[in-house]
Amino acid sequence: MEIENYYHGGGGYGNKLSYHRAGPTSWPQNKVCIFWQKGRCNRDPWQFLHELPFDQTRTHTQIHDPSSSKRPHHQHLVWTNPATGANKSKWGLGRHRDHTNENPNSGRLKLNGEGVGTIAGSDRLCKFFLSDSCSFGDKCRFLHSWSTGDGFSLVTPLKGHEKAVTAIALPSGGKLYSGSKDMTIKVWDCETGQCAATISTGCEVGCMISEEAWLFVGIPDSIKVWNTKTGIEMTLPGPVGQVYALVAANDMLFAGTQDGRILVWRFNVATNCFEPAASLVGHRLAVISLAVGGARLYSGSMDNTLKAWDLSTLQCIQTISDHSNVVMSLLYWDQFLLSCSLDNTVKVWFTNNQEQLEVTYTHTEEHGIISLCGMHDVQGKPVLLCSLNDNSVHIYDLPSFNERGRIFAKQEIRAMQTGPTGLFFTGDGTGELKVWKWCAN
């Protein structure tokens, strides 16, 4: 399969990465093969995509009605944790700001790195800056910086992958691991920033997580497992197609697969290996996001639904269809579940008295949201990173969703990971990792 990556301008939003299969122009564009979604397509090349639709940024209504992209007025102003009572542990929210009509010259963000002072012009990244060919230099009205905002800065880029970085992990041992579509895992020395080793996987890495010394890597039709301390290596068969999501909890490993199942393995201490435990069936299309919290497993799928599963019985206890597009990422934090989608929204959920998820707040962006990552800054304040498919990451204070900065990249940032001592990491579609650090304002 050959997929051609190219850039095109549109809507005043700058360059956007799109995927189109090589072939006649009459072929359907950006339509995913339904047989590939179920792991059963054997045609290659084929007129439909064998690729996740990262470029589906707008619904049919938004394309034909520009006014539909305006951000709604949010009614929920407080996230209330029902477990602590109505008068305790409230995350106060000011009314959501609408930036769509804000003056682009207002200078609401500050430049990082070598930039000093406020932005003089647009907060759009200069496309010529990306290729080091801007002739305007400091006089350019577009950004010449990889980030805007206060409180964080770029430490160093890590270059080595030849294709998109799809996963980042930090198992115990002081090494950083990155997985890529170039069929490799690279091991980085955290002291020197140099690549210490390259592991060939033989196929594209779909996801990767670490639990203490264990490293789990999702690839097509299997999961590779390494113990970085003992050197134990094993392969877990069972998945059909790519493994898009992994999460571990209660001595169990959960894998979201291309055929819509969630496969479960249980760790056997006596044999020091992982044994098949269950196969959770319910999603119609690929499961691409998983999270665990509050004795529940949560899954998001290309079928636009979010499901909650009881960890003790492994039974589905709720199916939610509030998102109108692919549920790309899930984050469980402080008894709240956050979900993001290519429908341009982040939804905040809590468990009500009937033990059912209920949405309490919706944040809207102008582009589809690929991934979420939660962390704390150096002052201990909760911060949410939202990766969008316009090649940027928006950084918000929680629970207010007040924007505090942005990170820019040449292509979509598909992988984000927190690290020790205020560090965090991003990996983009070009194969480049960047190391960032929170700092005092």
Short mmCIF file of N, CA, C and O in Angstrom, two decimals, residues 23 38 43 53 59 73 89-90 109 129 135 156-157 162 165 184 202 247-248 304 322 328 334 409 413 424 431:
data_model
loop_
_atom_site.label_atom_id
_atom_site.label_comp_id
_atom_site.label_asym_id
_atom_site.label_seq_id
_atom_site.Cartn_x
_atom_site.Cartn_y
_atom_site.Cartn_z
N GLY A 23 -3.71 6.74 -7.11
CA GLY A 23 -4.66 6.09 -7.99
C GLY A 23 -5.51 7.12 -8.69
O GLY A 23 -5.31 8.33 -8.56
N LYS A 38 -12.12 -4.33 9.91
CA LYS A 38 -12.41 -5.60 10.58
C LYS A 38 -11.25 -6.58 10.48
O LYS A 38 -11.35 -7.72 10.91
N ARG A 43 -6.74 -6.88 -0.19
CA ARG A 43 -6.41 -6.15 -1.43
C ARG A 43 -5.44 -5.03 -1.11
O ARG A 43 -5.70 -4.18 -0.27
N PRO A 53 -8.13 7.54 10.09
CA PRO A 53 -8.49 8.81 9.44
C PRO A 53 -8.11 10.01 10.28
O PRO A 53 -8.97 10.72 10.79
N THR A 59 -17.28 17.54 10.42
CA THR A 59 -18.42 16.75 10.03
C THR A 59 -19.01 17.31 8.75
O THR A 59 -18.64 18.38 8.28
N HIS A 73 -21.69 28.10 23.71
CA HIS A 73 -21.63 28.67 25.04
C HIS A 73 -21.83 27.55 26.03
O HIS A 73 -22.88 26.91 26.06
N SER A 89 -14.47 19.61 47.07
CA SER A 89 -13.67 19.23 45.91
C SER A 89 -14.30 19.64 44.59
O SER A 89 -14.40 18.86 43.65
N LYS A 90 -14.72 20.90 44.50
CA LYS A 90 -15.25 21.40 43.23
C LYS A 90 -14.13 22.02 42.41
O LYS A 90 -13.35 22.81 42.93
N LEU A 109 -0.21 35.47 24.02
CA LEU A 109 0.78 34.46 24.37
C LEU A 109 2.18 35.04 24.17
O LEU A 109 2.37 35.99 23.43
N PHE A 129 9.38 29.06 7.98
CA PHE A 129 10.23 28.80 9.14
C PHE A 129 10.48 27.30 9.29
O PHE A 129 11.57 26.87 9.68
N SER A 135 12.42 34.58 4.33
CA SER A 135 13.28 35.72 4.01
C SER A 135 12.99 36.94 4.87
O SER A 135 13.74 37.90 4.84
N THR A 156 15.53 19.81 23.88
CA THR A 156 16.31 19.34 22.73
C THR A 156 15.44 18.47 21.83
O THR A 156 14.52 17.80 22.31
N PRO A 157 15.70 18.47 20.53
CA PRO A 157 15.07 17.48 19.65
C PRO A 157 15.88 16.19 19.64
O PRO A 157 17.10 16.20 19.85
N GLU A 162 12.67 7.52 10.91
CA GLU A 162 12.45 7.93 9.52
C GLU A 162 10.98 8.13 9.19
O GLU A 162 10.65 8.70 8.16
N VAL A 165 6.45 8.93 14.71
CA VAL A 165 6.54 8.36 16.06
C VAL A 165 5.13 8.09 16.55
O VAL A 165 4.29 8.99 16.60
N THR A 184 10.76 0.33 13.85
CA THR A 184 11.82 0.25 14.85
C THR A 184 11.35 0.82 16.18
O THR A 184 10.42 1.63 16.25
N GLY A 202 10.08 -5.33 12.60
CA GLY A 202 9.63 -5.98 11.39
C GLY A 202 8.30 -5.49 10.87
O GLY A 202 7.86 -5.90 9.79
N VAL A 247 -3.23 -1.08 27.85
CA VAL A 247 -3.28 -0.56 29.21
C VAL A 247 -3.17 -1.75 30.15
O VAL A 247 -3.61 -2.86 29.82
N ALA A 248 -2.57 -1.54 31.33
CA ALA A 248 -2.39 -2.61 32.30
C ALA A 248 -3.03 -2.21 33.63
O ALA A 248 -2.93 -1.06 34.05
N ASN A 304 -17.22 5.33 16.90
CA ASN A 304 -17.66 6.58 17.54
C ASN A 304 -18.22 6.38 18.94
O ASN A 304 -18.78 7.32 19.51
N ASP A 322 -22.13 9.73 22.55
CA ASP A 322 -22.16 11.20 22.52
C ASP A 322 -21.22 11.80 21.50
O ASP A 322 -21.46 12.91 21.02
N MET A 328 -10.61 9.14 19.89
CA MET A 328 -9.19 8.94 19.65
C MET A 328 -8.38 8.66 20.91
O MET A 328 -7.40 7.92 20.87
N ASP A 334 -8.22 11.99 38.48
CA ASP A 334 -8.90 12.54 39.65
C ASP A 334 -10.41 12.25 39.62
O ASP A 334 -11.24 13.13 39.80
N ALA A 409 4.47 21.66 15.30
CA ALA A 409 5.31 20.64 14.68
C ALA A 409 5.10 20.66 13.17
O ALA A 409 4.17 21.27 12.67
N ILE A 413 1.36 15.64 15.95
CA ILE A 413 1.99 15.06 17.13
C ILE A 413 1.08 13.94 17.62
O ILE A 413 0.01 14.19 18.17
N PHE A 424 8.62 16.42 29.72
CA PHE A 424 7.64 15.70 28.93
C PHE A 424 8.11 15.62 27.49
O PHE A 424 8.99 16.37 27.07
N GLY A 431 8.85 11.83 12.44
CA GLY A 431 9.77 10.93 13.13
C GLY A 431 10.61 11.62 14.17
O GLY A 431 11.48 10.99 14.79
#
